[in-house]
Amino acid sequence: MSDFLWLVIALPLAGALFLHFFGRYLREPLAGVFATLAIGAAFVVAVVAAVPFFAGTGEAEHLVIWEWMPAVGATFELQWDPLSALMTLVVTGVGTLIHLFAIGYMHGDERFHRFFTYLNLFAASMLTLVLAGNYAMLFIGWELVGLCSYLLIGFWFTRPSAAAAAKKAFVVNRIGDLGFLIGLMVMFATFGTLSFEGVLGRAATELTVGTATAIGLLFLVGAAGKSAQVPLYVWLPDAMEGPTPVSALIHAATMVTAGVYVVARSSPIYVESPIASGTVAVIGAITALWAASIAIGQRDIKKVLAYSTVSQLGYMFMGVGATAYVAGVFHLMTHAFFKALLFLGAGSVIHAMSDEQDMYKMGGLAKRMPITATTMGIATLAIAGIPPLAGFWSKDEILGALFERGGIYSALWVVGLIGALMTAFYMTRQWVLVFAGRPRWDEGVEPHESPAVMTLPLMALAVLSVVAGFVNTPFRFTLEHFLEPAFHGVEMQHAPEGWGMFLVLAGLSTLAGVAGVAAGWLAYNRPPEVWRRFQEGFGRLWTAWEQAYRIDDLYGAVVVAPGRRLAEFSAFQFDQKVVDGAVNGVGALVYRLGSALRMLQTGYVRNYGAGFAAGLLVVAIWLVVRGMS
Amino acid sequence: MTLAQATMIDPPVVSWLGIAPELVLGVGAALVLLIEVQWKPSRTAIAWAGGAAVIAAALLSVLLHARIESGDGISTFLPFAGMIALDGFGVFARYVLLAVAGLGLLAAQRMVQEAGTRAAEMVALMLLATAGFSLMAISANLILTFLGLEIGSISLYVLAGYVRERGNSDEAAIKYFLLGSFASAVFVYGVALVFAGTGNFSIQGVHDYLDGVVVFEPGVILLGLALLVVGLTFKVTAAPFHSWAPDVYQGAPAGVVGFMAAIAKIGGFAGLVRILVSAFPDLAGDWAPVVAAIAAVSMVVGSVLAIVQDDIRRLLAYSGVAHAGFILTGVLSGGEGTAEIWFYLAIYAVQLVAAFAVVAAVSGPSGSRSALSDYAGLAQRQPFLAATFAVILLGMGGIPLTAGFVAKFGVFSDAWAAGHEWVVIVGVLASVVAFFLYLRVIVTMYMDEPAGEAAAAPLGVRWVTSVAVVVTLLFGVFPGPLLDLAGRALPL
């Protein structure tokens, strides 16, 4: 029994509370060390609790921590099964490494302790999300991570761009949350409960295809908002205004995968509706290709990674959309490792380059920063899908499942292959632009390798990026067996079996990866004039990629400007005249009614007595008349 | 002699434990007066003596509770010739009454200090009032219910006029006395009519009679029932029988208003619920519409009139009218809602005592003027008092995660399940309106510029408000234990 599981949430929450009240009394590294210990302890607790699952003897547990009004089912309960265990281990494990990294990265910041307060608060919220035992609690965690994301993107709120980015993330997420919330209402109306047991256990027998489709699509709206899918992805690139550890933790490894988690968690609902599942997969495919193409044209080191994250999340959506839940979750895990590593590496570079983020002004950093260069190189190969690194296995399992599913999913498989090629290309481009070639640094920039507190997490994540893929290979389905209890009874899509098919499919995607890496290397490992000319050769296509298809301008013209006019109309015309009028009218009515009734309150006992007698008469006459009839 | 025989034999069965809490309170009141005459001790000592009596009564209630729950059959017979019911209902009523008495004594600390030689009177009257309403709650006989009601009420009339030097205190006392006597007369007339109709004073007897006999002309009984209901709804300040409450709450000394208001409500509801649920369940079809109407009128009138008040005491009085309406919705479901009613009463009574303790701290314990403007900027002058008051007001308003929410939800869902949907809808709308008035006080405290200086809150008041905050938040987040306890507070 894992009765102590609440500690996983309580530890970072306690850390956040402690730092909130006493953080300002701690000297600089102490607040960070404290926060790191809090989440590290949560990781240890999670490992201990997950031991039965590793041993293969664990069963899904449902822990009721306390019941607040059981009558309405508002219960604080935790779900402890392999899926939530895996998510918890990723959140706390990667989270600990990122906390550690941030001690070095945030060195010298005025609001050092405040940063770790938010980071711990985020960890507690994210753990609430993944450990929730019912959808109501999941939604609370869902909203809380959104809040923390807002706070952390806008951490450097004195920069107008950071404040704007935070606001944008918040607003776009609200759209998604609205869909999610409506989905929850439909769910409650259908099942009369929001608990996982009550909903997911009965989905197969009681859910009609229509309702399953409605809930699935509404959840997809929420998931697309949180996991930055087309068309709601626009907030994530801007979110890079936040400090880099935030980008690594929230906008790469954990929070943005919440959408994937919700789809995987709701698998009994999605398998009932081919339309909802198919839409998830198609949205994922569009996002994967769309964001990958934008990533090619970026010159900001973090923007490349941001679009890459959007694209990789698209792969996960393709996986879970094709009902290959294990594959989607597998990619979620490996991606958490190598993308966190890429972000932290980028942070290390930015730190070394005195806050320079333009890759065109980098180059030749491999000599100055060997550890960062090596670890980022490993992560680049991992995400490019070069065997036997982690990204190869997980991406290949998604692609294999798409291929095996056939039909329209075959088209998605092709999209996935093209996307893999593009991924390998833009990631290699990034590595070469940053680390290879001759320095193109600005005057006075003297890069240096980061301190051990920053490189240690890089090395740890690099090891994970190499080996994490081996937990689920076509030769050994360890993860598949591990996750089995969480997807018990759910019809799931797998990659094709047999050596022949594996070799063909793996060969094709390896070919795509290698081709991408080679193209990137050949195109960019040259003097700047040459690769600049190479880029110009694409003409307006390159400009489109560079400007991210100017989607922000489009949204600005189509959504934001009319929205602002509508808001202005609502605020200054409709609200002030109609709504305020109505509210004031009701208020005035109540007030007048009160004043009129107040006249009865004369203070004379005889009047009170008369009122009393009148009331008595009414009651008595009513009852007596009733008795006579 | 077995217990079964005990119920049949004529000489009354005596259970001293069954009335021990009331005995201790009554004897305590007498002792406090005697001690004062004999030794002239300090006023603090007198207050402590009163507190000791309350604590002793509470401990005896726990003992009695354990006996009842032990299942040794003590609750199967009615001691003192069927006058007293030994049941969870009476025990829980005592817990709430004694908690209110204890907190009331704490809140009245400053008043006791200023009362001079008359401190003992005040403490004794508070103990007597508690004993009276407690008798009302444990009574199994309409005559004893009336006696308890009168013991309690008369003590309160005197308390209302306690500050003799001040005209409007006298006015409050006289008003309360005149109208209260009127209500008592109505009640006792109702008892007489019920006796005329059923030949019984005993609650069980009335129930058995109505259960076993087909009454062709129930006019007399129904008229009696109407008078009983009106007499008791007067005590709980339900509209339209509430008109005395704002004047009395405003005129009576602030130090004891909270106690007065809370204890009368508990006693009144204990009597009302016991009579309606235990004696007249067979006539529920007749009384439920009446109670529903009174509840709806109370909720609307209380909420609406509270909004236009400029005096915090009148505001709390009207909000009390609305709360009486909310609690009455729980009565609608017959016996089903008893646990929720008790939960609501327990929470609200504590909040009410604490709210008036704040009033006493801000406007002085014996003063009568408590303008809302006195509270402007209280958050800056008295941060602790303002913060605790704000939590208490939010709890009264029924914000989720406060006990007030759980309480309202409980009575409303009972009424809904019992088929009185329209009352619930009125209730929800009224709570929205009522919430505005609590918010108004909080806004005044936190947003407005400070007006004048406020005297530092006495320690007793701080304790009372702290307890109320803990109760409000603790049972808002973990309502389970109190709901369980209240769930066992059922009449025989």
PDB file of N, CA, C and O in Angstrom, chain B residues 285-317:
ATOM      1  N   GLY B 285     -47.678  16.585   5.875  1.00  0.00           N
ATOM      2  CA  GLY B 285     -48.291  17.162   4.676  1.00  0.00           C
ATOM      3  C   GLY B 285     -48.969  18.484   4.965  1.00  0.00           C
ATOM      4  O   GLY B 285     -49.113  19.327   4.077  1.00  0.00           O
ATOM      5  N   ASP B 286     -49.414  18.681   6.206  1.00  0.00           N
ATOM      6  CA  ASP B 286     -50.074  19.928   6.562  1.00  0.00           C
ATOM      7  C   ASP B 286     -49.092  21.007   6.995  1.00  0.00           C
ATOM      8  O   ASP B 286     -49.219  22.160   6.608  1.00  0.00           O
ATOM      9  N   TRP B 287     -48.120  20.630   7.828  1.00  0.00           N
ATOM     10  CA  TRP B 287     -47.240  21.695   8.330  1.00  0.00           C
ATOM     11  C   TRP B 287     -46.105  22.046   7.376  1.00  0.00           C
ATOM     12  O   TRP B 287     -45.578  23.154   7.410  1.00  0.00           O
ATOM     13  N   ALA B 288     -45.723  21.111   6.499  1.00  0.00           N
ATOM     14  CA  ALA B 288     -44.580  21.397   5.631  1.00  0.00           C
ATOM     15  C   ALA B 288     -44.808  22.646   4.766  1.00  0.00           C
ATOM     16  O   ALA B 288     -43.919  23.499   4.674  1.00  0.00           O
ATOM     17  N   PRO B 289     -46.007  22.824   4.147  1.00  0.00           N
ATOM     18  CA  PRO B 289     -46.187  24.046   3.345  1.00  0.00           C
ATOM     19  C   PRO B 289     -46.075  25.307   4.191  1.00  0.00           C
ATOM     20  O   PRO B 289     -45.530  26.320   3.731  1.00  0.00           O
ATOM     21  N   VAL B 290     -46.575  25.244   5.431  1.00  0.00           N
ATOM     22  CA  VAL B 290     -46.465  26.416   6.307  1.00  0.00           C
ATOM     23  C   VAL B 290     -45.003  26.737   6.593  1.00  0.00           C
ATOM     24  O   VAL B 290     -44.551  27.886   6.472  1.00  0.00           O
ATOM     25  N   VAL B 291     -44.265  25.693   6.968  1.00  0.00           N
ATOM     26  CA  VAL B 291     -42.849  25.904   7.268  1.00  0.00           C
ATOM     27  C   VAL B 291     -42.113  26.393   6.025  1.00  0.00           C
ATOM     28  O   VAL B 291     -41.260  27.283   6.100  1.00  0.00           O
ATOM     29  N   ALA B 292     -42.469  25.820   4.867  1.00  0.00           N
ATOM     30  CA  ALA B 292     -41.818  26.247   3.627  1.00  0.00           C
ATOM     31  C   ALA B 292     -42.072  27.727   3.378  1.00  0.00           C
ATOM     32  O   ALA B 292     -41.155  28.482   3.010  1.00  0.00           O
ATOM     33  N   ALA B 293     -43.320  28.145   3.592  1.00  0.00           N
ATOM     34  CA  ALA B 293     -43.647  29.552   3.361  1.00  0.00           C
ATOM     35  C   ALA B 293     -42.882  30.445   4.329  1.00  0.00           C
ATOM     36  O   ALA B 293     -42.304  31.471   3.929  1.00  0.00           O
ATOM     37  N   ILE B 294     -42.858  30.035   5.603  1.00  0.00           N
ATOM     38  CA  ILE B 294     -42.128  30.845   6.585  1.00  0.00           C
ATOM     39  C   ILE B 294     -40.647  30.899   6.218  1.00  0.00           C
ATOM     40  O   ILE B 294     -40.004  31.956   6.299  1.00  0.00           O
ATOM     41  N   ALA B 295     -40.092  29.754   5.788  1.00  0.00           N
ATOM     42  CA  ALA B 295     -38.681  29.727   5.408  1.00  0.00           C
ATOM     43  C   ALA B 295     -38.423  30.678   4.255  1.00  0.00           C
ATOM     44  O   ALA B 295     -37.473  31.484   4.289  1.00  0.00           O
ATOM     45  N   ALA B 296     -39.266  30.604   3.227  1.00  0.00           N
ATOM     46  CA  ALA B 296     -39.046  31.446   2.049  1.00  0.00           C
ATOM     47  C   ALA B 296     -39.149  32.916   2.415  1.00  0.00           C
ATOM     48  O   ALA B 296     -38.290  33.736   2.040  1.00  0.00           O
ATOM     49  N   VAL B 297     -40.209  33.264   3.176  1.00  0.00           N
ATOM     50  CA  VAL B 297     -40.365  34.671   3.566  1.00  0.00           C
ATOM     51  C   VAL B 297     -39.164  35.126   4.391  1.00  0.00           C
ATOM     52  O   VAL B 297     -38.623  36.214   4.183  1.00  0.00           O
ATOM     53  N   SER B 298     -38.707  34.275   5.299  1.00  0.00           N
ATOM     54  CA  SER B 298     -37.569  34.651   6.141  1.00  0.00           C
ATOM     55  C   SER B 298     -36.331  34.901   5.304  1.00  0.00           C
ATOM     56  O   SER B 298     -35.623  35.888   5.499  1.00  0.00           O
ATOM     57  N   MET B 299     -36.059  33.988   4.369  1.00  0.00           N
ATOM     58  CA  MET B 299     -34.843  34.118   3.561  1.00  0.00           C
ATOM     59  C   MET B 299     -34.881  35.404   2.759  1.00  0.00           C
ATOM     60  O   MET B 299     -33.894  36.151   2.691  1.00  0.00           O
ATOM     61  N   VAL B 300     -36.039  35.676   2.162  1.00  0.00           N
ATOM     62  CA  VAL B 300     -36.125  36.864   1.310  1.00  0.00           C
ATOM     63  C   VAL B 300     -36.095  38.133   2.152  1.00  0.00           C
ATOM     64  O   VAL B 300     -35.268  39.035   1.938  1.00  0.00           O
ATOM     65  N   VAL B 301     -36.999  38.196   3.146  1.00  0.00           N
ATOM     66  CA  VAL B 301     -37.090  39.409   3.962  1.00  0.00           C
ATOM     67  C   VAL B 301     -35.767  39.662   4.685  1.00  0.00           C
ATOM     68  O   VAL B 301     -35.256  40.787   4.709  1.00  0.00           O
ATOM     69  N   GLY B 302     -35.208  38.612   5.262  1.00  0.00           N
ATOM     70  CA  GLY B 302     -33.959  38.786   6.003  1.00  0.00           C
ATOM     71  C   GLY B 302     -32.858  39.310   5.115  1.00  0.00           C
ATOM     72  O   GLY B 302     -32.174  40.293   5.443  1.00  0.00           O
ATOM     73  N   SER B 303     -32.679  38.689   3.946  1.00  0.00           N
ATOM     74  CA  SER B 303     -31.579  39.097   3.069  1.00  0.00           C
ATOM     75  C   SER B 303     -31.792  40.505   2.538  1.00  0.00           C
ATOM     76  O   SER B 303     -30.862  41.324   2.534  1.00  0.00           O
ATOM     77  N   VAL B 304     -33.007  40.773   2.091  1.00  0.00           N
ATOM     78  CA  VAL B 304     -33.260  42.075   1.466  1.00  0.00           C
ATOM     79  C   VAL B 304     -33.148  43.196   2.498  1.00  0.00           C
ATOM     80  O   VAL B 304     -32.498  44.218   2.269  1.00  0.00           O
ATOM     81  N   LEU B 305     -33.756  42.985   3.660  1.00  0.00           N
ATOM     82  CA  LEU B 305     -33.718  44.049   4.655  1.00  0.00           C
ATOM     83  C   LEU B 305     -32.322  44.238   5.242  1.00  0.00           C
ATOM     84  O   LEU B 305     -31.962  45.335   5.643  1.00  0.00           O
ATOM     85  N   ALA B 306     -31.547  43.171   5.280  1.00  0.00           N
ATOM     86  CA  ALA B 306     -30.198  43.312   5.831  1.00  0.00           C
ATOM     87  C   ALA B 306     -29.378  44.269   4.984  1.00  0.00           C
ATOM     88  O   ALA B 306     -28.506  44.986   5.490  1.00  0.00           O
ATOM     89  N   ILE B 307     -29.671  44.293   3.682  1.00  0.00           N
ATOM     90  CA  ILE B 307     -28.857  45.105   2.782  1.00  0.00           C
ATOM     91  C   ILE B 307     -29.009  46.594   3.061  1.00  0.00           C
ATOM     92  O   ILE B 307     -28.050  47.353   2.923  1.00  0.00           O
ATOM     93  N   VAL B 308     -30.199  47.013   3.480  1.00  0.00           N
ATOM     94  CA  VAL B 308     -30.410  48.458   3.638  1.00  0.00           C
ATOM     95  C   VAL B 308     -30.040  48.953   5.037  1.00  0.00           C
ATOM     96  O   VAL B 308     -30.265  50.118   5.349  1.00  0.00           O
ATOM     97  N   GLN B 309     -29.482  48.071   5.864  1.00  0.00           N
ATOM     98  CA  GLN B 309     -29.145  48.513   7.222  1.00  0.00           C
ATOM     99  C   GLN B 309     -27.805  49.245   7.247  1.00  0.00           C
ATOM    100  O   GLN B 309     -26.879  48.886   6.539  1.00  0.00           O
ATOM    101  N   ASP B 310     -27.751  50.262   8.084  1.00  0.00           N
ATOM    102  CA  ASP B 310     -26.484  50.963   8.274  1.00  0.00           C
ATOM    103  C   ASP B 310     -25.860  50.616   9.615  1.00  0.00           C
ATOM    104  O   ASP B 310     -24.796  51.104   9.955  1.00  0.00           O
ATOM    105  N   ASP B 311     -26.585  49.818  10.378  1.00  0.00           N
ATOM    106  CA  ASP B 311     -26.103  49.460  11.697  1.00  0.00           C
ATOM    107  C   ASP B 311     -25.756  47.980  11.679  1.00  0.00           C
ATOM    108  O   ASP B 311     -26.563  47.149  11.256  1.00  0.00           O
ATOM    109  N   ILE B 312     -24.538  47.675  12.143  1.00  0.00           N
ATOM    110  CA  ILE B 312     -24.079  46.297  11.999  1.00  0.00           C
ATOM    111  C   ILE B 312     -24.936  45.331  12.812  1.00  0.00           C
ATOM    112  O   ILE B 312     -25.159  44.198  12.418  1.00  0.00           O
ATOM    113  N   ARG B 313     -25.460  45.807  13.959  1.00  0.00           N
ATOM    114  CA  ARG B 313     -26.273  44.892  14.768  1.00  0.00           C
ATOM    115  C   ARG B 313     -27.596  44.584  14.087  1.00  0.00           C
ATOM    116  O   ARG B 313     -28.060  43.442  14.116  1.00  0.00           O
ATOM    117  N   ARG B 314     -28.201  45.604  13.494  1.00  0.00           N
ATOM    118  CA  ARG B 314     -29.453  45.350  12.777  1.00  0.00           C
ATOM    119  C   ARG B 314     -29.177  44.471  11.561  1.00  0.00           C
ATOM    120  O   ARG B 314     -29.956  43.590  11.215  1.00  0.00           O
ATOM    121  N   LEU B 315     -28.014  44.730  10.947  1.00  0.00           N
ATOM    122  CA  LEU B 315     -27.620  43.908   9.800  1.00  0.00           C
ATOM    123  C   LEU B 315     -27.513  42.444  10.222  1.00  0.00           C
ATOM    124  O   LEU B 315     -28.040  41.547   9.556  1.00  0.00           O
ATOM    125  N   LEU B 316     -26.847  42.202  11.352  1.00  0.00           N
ATOM    126  CA  LEU B 316     -26.699  40.819  11.806  1.00  0.00           C
ATOM    127  C   LEU B 316     -28.048  40.241  12.221  1.00  0.00           C
ATOM    128  O   LEU B 316     -28.299  39.038  12.044  1.00  0.00           O
ATOM    129  N   ALA B 317     -28.918  41.101  12.760  1.00  0.00           N
ATOM    130  CA  ALA B 317     -30.246  40.620  13.146  1.00  0.00           C
ATOM    131  C   ALA B 317     -31.007  40.135  11.917  1.00  0.00           C
ATOM    132  O   ALA B 317     -31.577  39.041  11.915  1.00  0.00           O
TER     133      ALA B 317
END
